[in-house]
C-alpha cells in the first residue's frame, strides 16, 4: 500500500520525500507486527460520513474509498485527519464503553508507533491526492500547506526517535490528556 501511494506521488509530482518515508518504515515498521487481529477499518470516519438516528446511534456510513482490512488504530487517523498526536479522550472513552479496544491498543507498547506510522501513511495520501485528484479552488493552497506541514511534522517526530521499541512518551501520543 505504501509503495503504491509513493508511486502515485512520484507519477503526479507530489512533494513527498519517498526515501525518508521508506527509511521510517524500515526503522519502525516492525511495530506493525503487533497487530494480530485485523478488522474492517473505515479510514475516513468523521462526523460527515456518519448517519445517526434520533437517539444518536450510527445507522449508516458513507465514503468508504479508504476502507481496508487492518489495524483498528488506523480509524483514529481517519477520525481526525489533520490531527497529529492528541487523540480525543471522549472518542476513546466511548469506544471503550461499547466494547472497543482502541484505548488499550493505543496504550500498548507498540500502539504509539503504529499510530504514528498510520499518521505518516495518511499524511502521504493527503499530500498526494491534491495532485492526483487535481484539486481546484481557493481552499487548495491552505489545504496543501496543512497536508505538507503535517507530513513534515510526522517525519520530524520520527527523526527524533531511535529505531523500534519506541514508547508513548517518546512519540508524544497521548490517549487521554486533552490539555496537552
PDB file of C-alpha atoms in Angstrom:
ATOM      1  CA  UNK A   1       0.000   0.000   0.000  1.00  0.00           C
ATOM      2  CA  UNK A   2       2.770   2.423   0.906  1.00  0.00           C
ATOM      3  CA  UNK A   3       4.703   1.739  -2.283  1.00  0.00           C
ATOM      4  CA  UNK A   4       1.504   2.272  -4.263  1.00  0.00           C
ATOM      5  CA  UNK A   5       0.889   5.721  -2.818  1.00  0.00           C
ATOM      6  CA  UNK A   6       4.582   6.634  -3.136  1.00  0.00           C
ATOM      7  CA  UNK A   7       4.412   5.682  -6.810  1.00  0.00           C
ATOM      8  CA  UNK A   8       1.251   7.777  -7.207  1.00  0.00           C
ATOM      9  CA  UNK A   9       3.092  10.689  -5.599  1.00  0.00           C
ATOM     10  CA  UNK A  10       6.063  10.286  -7.935  1.00  0.00           C
ATOM     11  CA  UNK A  11       3.828   9.987 -11.004  1.00  0.00           C
ATOM     12  CA  UNK A  12       1.847  13.089 -10.026  1.00  0.00           C
ATOM     13  CA  UNK A  13       4.880  15.138  -8.996  1.00  0.00           C
ATOM     14  CA  UNK A  14       3.587  15.481  -5.442  1.00  0.00           C
ATOM     15  CA  UNK A  15       6.176  16.747  -2.938  1.00  0.00           C
ATOM     16  CA  UNK A  16       6.587  13.546  -0.947  1.00  0.00           C
ATOM     17  CA  UNK A  17      10.059  12.582   0.337  1.00  0.00           C
ATOM     18  CA  UNK A  18       9.716   8.917  -0.607  1.00  0.00           C
ATOM     19  CA  UNK A  19      13.162   7.855   0.618  1.00  0.00           C
ATOM     20  CA  UNK A  20      12.530   9.369   4.062  1.00  0.00           C
ATOM     21  CA  UNK A  21       9.166   7.602   4.254  1.00  0.00           C
ATOM     22  CA  UNK A  22      10.820   4.301   3.351  1.00  0.00           C
ATOM     23  CA  UNK A  23      13.550   4.907   5.946  1.00  0.00           C
ATOM     24  CA  UNK A  24      10.943   5.443   8.665  1.00  0.00           C
ATOM     25  CA  UNK A  25       9.124   2.263   7.680  1.00  0.00           C
ATOM     26  CA  UNK A  26      12.372   0.351   7.678  1.00  0.00           C
ATOM     27  CA  UNK A  27      13.309   1.634  11.127  1.00  0.00           C
ATOM     28  CA  UNK A  28       9.899   1.364  12.811  1.00  0.00           C
ATOM     29  CA  UNK A  29       7.761  -0.961  10.690  1.00  0.00           C
ATOM     30  CA  UNK A  30       8.299  -3.961  12.941  1.00  0.00           C
ATOM     31  CA  UNK A  31       5.812  -2.382  15.358  1.00  0.00           C
ATOM     32  CA  UNK A  32       3.077  -3.256  12.864  1.00  0.00           C
ATOM     33  CA  UNK A  33       3.634  -6.954  13.574  1.00  0.00           C
ATOM     34  CA  UNK A  34       1.858  -6.450  16.907  1.00  0.00           C
ATOM     35  CA  UNK A  35      -1.500  -6.139  15.169  1.00  0.00           C
ATOM     36  CA  UNK A  36      -2.558  -9.764  15.069  1.00  0.00           C
ATOM     37  CA  UNK A  37      -6.311  -9.226  14.846  1.00  0.00           C
ATOM     38  CA  UNK A  38      -7.394  -7.184  11.868  1.00  0.00           C
ATOM     39  CA  UNK A  39     -10.829  -5.687  11.371  1.00  0.00           C
ATOM     40  CA  UNK A  40     -12.709  -3.633   8.830  1.00  0.00           C
ATOM     41  CA  UNK A  41     -11.373  -0.104   9.171  1.00  0.00           C
ATOM     42  CA  UNK A  42     -13.299   2.747   7.537  1.00  0.00           C
ATOM     43  CA  UNK A  43     -10.303   5.089   7.316  1.00  0.00           C
ATOM     44  CA  UNK A  44     -12.367   8.274   6.900  1.00  0.00           C
ATOM     45  CA  UNK A  45     -14.627   8.060   9.923  1.00  0.00           C
ATOM     46  CA  UNK A  46     -15.514  11.643  10.745  1.00  0.00           C
ATOM     47  CA  UNK A  47     -18.943  13.102  11.516  1.00  0.00           C
ATOM     48  CA  UNK A  48     -19.694  13.997   7.890  1.00  0.00           C
ATOM     49  CA  UNK A  49     -19.525  10.343   6.892  1.00  0.00           C
ATOM     50  CA  UNK A  50     -21.907   9.038   9.550  1.00  0.00           C
ATOM     51  CA  UNK A  51     -25.680   8.784   9.540  1.00  0.00           C
ATOM     52  CA  UNK A  52     -27.246   8.932  13.003  1.00  0.00           C
ATOM     53  CA  UNK A  53     -30.779   8.247  14.118  1.00  0.00           C
ATOM     54  CA  UNK A  54     -32.678  10.455  16.581  1.00  0.00           C
ATOM     55  CA  UNK A  55     -31.040   8.592  19.500  1.00  0.00           C
ATOM     56  CA  UNK A  56     -27.592   9.411  18.095  1.00  0.00           C
ATOM     57  CA  UNK A  57     -26.909   5.784  17.124  1.00  0.00           C
ATOM     58  CA  UNK A  58     -24.931   5.148  13.952  1.00  0.00           C
ATOM     59  CA  UNK A  59     -27.280   3.756  11.318  1.00  0.00           C
ATOM     60  CA  UNK A  60     -25.120   4.226   8.239  1.00  0.00           C
ATOM     61  CA  UNK A  61     -21.687   5.030   6.850  1.00  0.00           C
ATOM     62  CA  UNK A  62     -20.693   6.617   3.552  1.00  0.00           C
ATOM     63  CA  UNK A  63     -17.461   7.365   1.693  1.00  0.00           C
ATOM     64  CA  UNK A  64     -15.748   4.006   2.026  1.00  0.00           C
ATOM     65  CA  UNK A  65     -12.956   4.612  -0.518  1.00  0.00           C
ATOM     66  CA  UNK A  66     -10.298   4.337   2.216  1.00  0.00           C
ATOM     67  CA  UNK A  67     -11.769   1.264   3.881  1.00  0.00           C
ATOM     68  CA  UNK A  68      -9.311  -1.537   4.485  1.00  0.00           C
ATOM     69  CA  UNK A  69      -8.821  -4.725   6.455  1.00  0.00           C
ATOM     70  CA  UNK A  70      -6.274  -3.862   9.099  1.00  0.00           C
ATOM     71  CA  UNK A  71      -5.323  -2.432  12.462  1.00  0.00           C
ATOM     72  CA  UNK A  72      -8.253  -0.792  14.282  1.00  0.00           C
ATOM     73  CA  UNK A  73      -5.908   2.047  15.324  1.00  0.00           C
ATOM     74  CA  UNK A  74      -5.981   3.295  11.731  1.00  0.00           C
ATOM     75  CA  UNK A  75      -9.534   4.537  12.321  1.00  0.00           C
ATOM     76  CA  UNK A  76      -8.185   7.054  14.844  1.00  0.00           C
ATOM     77  CA  UNK A  77      -6.311   8.695  11.985  1.00  0.00           C
ATOM     78  CA  UNK A  78      -9.342   8.973   9.722  1.00  0.00           C
ATOM     79  CA  UNK A  79     -11.425  10.333  12.591  1.00  0.00           C
ATOM     80  CA  UNK A  80      -9.059  13.311  12.909  1.00  0.00           C
ATOM     81  CA  UNK A  81      -7.378  13.636   9.542  1.00  0.00           C
ATOM     82  CA  UNK A  82      -5.397  16.771  10.304  1.00  0.00           C
ATOM     83  CA  UNK A  83      -4.592  15.983  13.897  1.00  0.00           C
ATOM     84  CA  UNK A  84      -1.166  14.882  14.920  1.00  0.00           C
ATOM     85  CA  UNK A  85      -0.750  13.218  18.287  1.00  0.00           C
ATOM     86  CA  UNK A  86      -3.611  14.010  20.648  1.00  0.00           C
ATOM     87  CA  UNK A  87      -6.497  11.596  20.386  1.00  0.00           C
ATOM     88  CA  UNK A  88      -9.904  12.818  21.545  1.00  0.00           C
ATOM     89  CA  UNK A  89     -10.369  11.268  25.008  1.00  0.00           C
ATOM     90  CA  UNK A  90     -14.156  11.211  24.539  1.00  0.00           C
ATOM     91  CA  UNK A  91     -13.750   9.114  21.413  1.00  0.00           C
ATOM     92  CA  UNK A  92     -11.573   6.609  23.267  1.00  0.00           C
ATOM     93  CA  UNK A  93     -13.890   6.551  26.260  1.00  0.00           C
ATOM     94  CA  UNK A  94     -16.942   5.950  24.089  1.00  0.00           C
ATOM     95  CA  UNK A  95     -15.159   3.226  22.171  1.00  0.00           C
ATOM     96  CA  UNK A  96     -14.118   1.502  25.410  1.00  0.00           C
ATOM     97  CA  UNK A  97     -17.609   1.798  26.940  1.00  0.00           C
ATOM     98  CA  UNK A  98     -19.023  -0.025  23.930  1.00  0.00           C
ATOM     99  CA  UNK A  99     -16.502  -2.865  23.983  1.00  0.00           C
ATOM    100  CA  UNK A 100     -13.876  -1.303  21.739  1.00  0.00           C
ATOM    101  CA  UNK A 101     -10.142  -1.802  22.004  1.00  0.00           C
ATOM    102  CA  UNK A 102      -8.739   1.488  20.724  1.00  0.00           C
ATOM    103  CA  UNK A 103      -7.580   2.896  24.080  1.00  0.00           C
ATOM    104  CA  UNK A 104      -5.944  -0.385  25.069  1.00  0.00           C
ATOM    105  CA  UNK A 105      -4.235  -0.723  21.694  1.00  0.00           C
ATOM    106  CA  UNK A 106      -3.008   2.865  21.751  1.00  0.00           C
ATOM    107  CA  UNK A 107      -1.601   2.322  25.259  1.00  0.00           C
ATOM    108  CA  UNK A 108       0.140  -0.929  24.271  1.00  0.00           C
ATOM    109  CA  UNK A 109       3.935  -0.972  23.849  1.00  0.00           C
ATOM    110  CA  UNK A 110       3.646  -0.683  20.058  1.00  0.00           C
ATOM    111  CA  UNK A 111       0.453   1.386  19.933  1.00  0.00           C
ATOM    112  CA  UNK A 112       2.052   4.825  19.711  1.00  0.00           C
ATOM    113  CA  UNK A 113       4.447   3.728  16.983  1.00  0.00           C
ATOM    114  CA  UNK A 114       1.665   2.090  14.971  1.00  0.00           C
ATOM    115  CA  UNK A 115      -0.454   5.212  15.397  1.00  0.00           C
ATOM    116  CA  UNK A 116       2.421   7.406  14.184  1.00  0.00           C
ATOM    117  CA  UNK A 117       3.085   5.122  11.200  1.00  0.00           C
ATOM    118  CA  UNK A 118      -0.568   5.354  10.214  1.00  0.00           C
ATOM    119  CA  UNK A 119      -0.393   9.136  10.616  1.00  0.00           C
ATOM    120  CA  UNK A 120       2.606   9.090   8.262  1.00  0.00           C
ATOM    121  CA  UNK A 121       0.781   6.945   5.704  1.00  0.00           C
ATOM    122  CA  UNK A 122      -2.319   9.137   5.836  1.00  0.00           C
ATOM    123  CA  UNK A 123      -0.218  12.288   5.529  1.00  0.00           C
ATOM    124  CA  UNK A 124       1.381  10.923   2.375  1.00  0.00           C
ATOM    125  CA  UNK A 125      -2.110  10.237   0.997  1.00  0.00           C
ATOM    126  CA  UNK A 126      -3.318  13.754   1.819  1.00  0.00           C
ATOM    127  CA  UNK A 127      -0.321  15.380   0.106  1.00  0.00           C
ATOM    128  CA  UNK A 128      -0.504  13.065  -2.903  1.00  0.00           C
ATOM    129  CA  UNK A 129      -4.217  13.261  -3.574  1.00  0.00           C
ATOM    130  CA  UNK A 130      -4.048  17.023  -4.119  1.00  0.00           C
ATOM    131  CA  UNK A 131      -2.126  16.407  -7.336  1.00  0.00           C
ATOM    132  CA  UNK A 132      -3.715  13.083  -8.278  1.00  0.00           C
ATOM    133  CA  UNK A 133      -7.246  14.433  -7.961  1.00  0.00           C
ATOM    134  CA  UNK A 134      -6.261  17.807  -9.443  1.00  0.00           C
ATOM    135  CA  UNK A 135      -7.981  19.746  -6.678  1.00  0.00           C
ATOM    136  CA  UNK A 136      -9.046  23.251  -7.624  1.00  0.00           C
ATOM    137  CA  UNK A 137     -10.387  26.229  -5.737  1.00  0.00           C
ATOM    138  CA  UNK A 138      -9.377  28.856  -3.250  1.00  0.00           C
ATOM    139  CA  UNK A 139      -9.174  26.287  -0.439  1.00  0.00           C
ATOM    140  CA  UNK A 140      -6.446  24.207  -2.102  1.00  0.00           C
ATOM    141  CA  UNK A 141      -3.462  26.375  -1.109  1.00  0.00           C
ATOM    142  CA  UNK A 142      -4.337  26.199   2.589  1.00  0.00           C
ATOM    143  CA  UNK A 143      -5.161  22.507   2.350  1.00  0.00           C
ATOM    144  CA  UNK A 144      -1.815  21.830   0.665  1.00  0.00           C
ATOM    145  CA  UNK A 145       0.016  23.827   3.328  1.00  0.00           C
ATOM    146  CA  UNK A 146      -1.727  21.864   6.102  1.00  0.00           C
ATOM    147  CA  UNK A 147      -1.118  18.465   4.497  1.00  0.00           C
ATOM    148  CA  UNK A 148       2.540  19.167   3.729  1.00  0.00           C
ATOM    149  CA  UNK A 149       3.049  20.618   7.231  1.00  0.00           C
ATOM    150  CA  UNK A 150       1.565  17.526   8.809  1.00  0.00           C
ATOM    151  CA  UNK A 151       3.790  15.244   6.734  1.00  0.00           C
ATOM    152  CA  UNK A 152       6.856  17.262   7.731  1.00  0.00           C
ATOM    153  CA  UNK A 153       5.844  17.151  11.418  1.00  0.00           C
ATOM    154  CA  UNK A 154       5.375  13.381  11.356  1.00  0.00           C
ATOM    155  CA  UNK A 155       8.741  12.835   9.674  1.00  0.00           C
ATOM    156  CA  UNK A 156      10.385  15.199  12.160  1.00  0.00           C
ATOM    157  CA  UNK A 157       8.936  13.216  15.059  1.00  0.00           C
ATOM    158  CA  UNK A 158      10.378  10.006  13.662  1.00  0.00           C
ATOM    159  CA  UNK A 159      13.741  11.689  13.011  1.00  0.00           C
ATOM    160  CA  UNK A 160      13.962  12.319  16.746  1.00  0.00           C
ATOM    161  CA  UNK A 161      13.447   8.661  17.659  1.00  0.00           C
ATOM    162  CA  UNK A 162      15.717   5.687  17.837  1.00  0.00           C
ATOM    163  CA  UNK A 163      14.569   2.794  15.641  1.00  0.00           C
ATOM    164  CA  UNK A 164      11.933   0.415  17.088  1.00  0.00           C
ATOM    165  CA  UNK A 165      10.982  -0.038  20.717  1.00  0.00           C
ATOM    166  CA  UNK A 166       9.542   3.468  20.842  1.00  0.00           C
ATOM    167  CA  UNK A 167       7.338   4.430  23.761  1.00  0.00           C
ATOM    168  CA  UNK A 168       4.303   6.554  24.324  1.00  0.00           C
ATOM    169  CA  UNK A 169       6.322   9.353  25.889  1.00  0.00           C
ATOM    170  CA  UNK A 170       8.925   9.317  23.125  1.00  0.00           C
ATOM    171  CA  UNK A 171       6.315   9.737  20.407  1.00  0.00           C
ATOM    172  CA  UNK A 172       4.183  12.104  22.414  1.00  0.00           C
ATOM    173  CA  UNK A 173       0.967  10.275  21.538  1.00  0.00           C
ATOM    174  CA  UNK A 174      -1.488  10.809  24.311  1.00  0.00           C
ATOM    175  CA  UNK A 175      -4.525   8.643  24.690  1.00  0.00           C
ATOM    176  CA  UNK A 176      -6.391  10.645  27.340  1.00  0.00           C
ATOM    177  CA  UNK A 177      -4.823  14.042  28.029  1.00  0.00           C
ATOM    178  CA  UNK A 178      -6.917  16.755  26.379  1.00  0.00           C
ATOM    179  CA  UNK A 179      -4.691  19.505  27.809  1.00  0.00           C
ATOM    180  CA  UNK A 180      -1.517  18.561  26.100  1.00  0.00           C
TER     181      UNK A 180
END
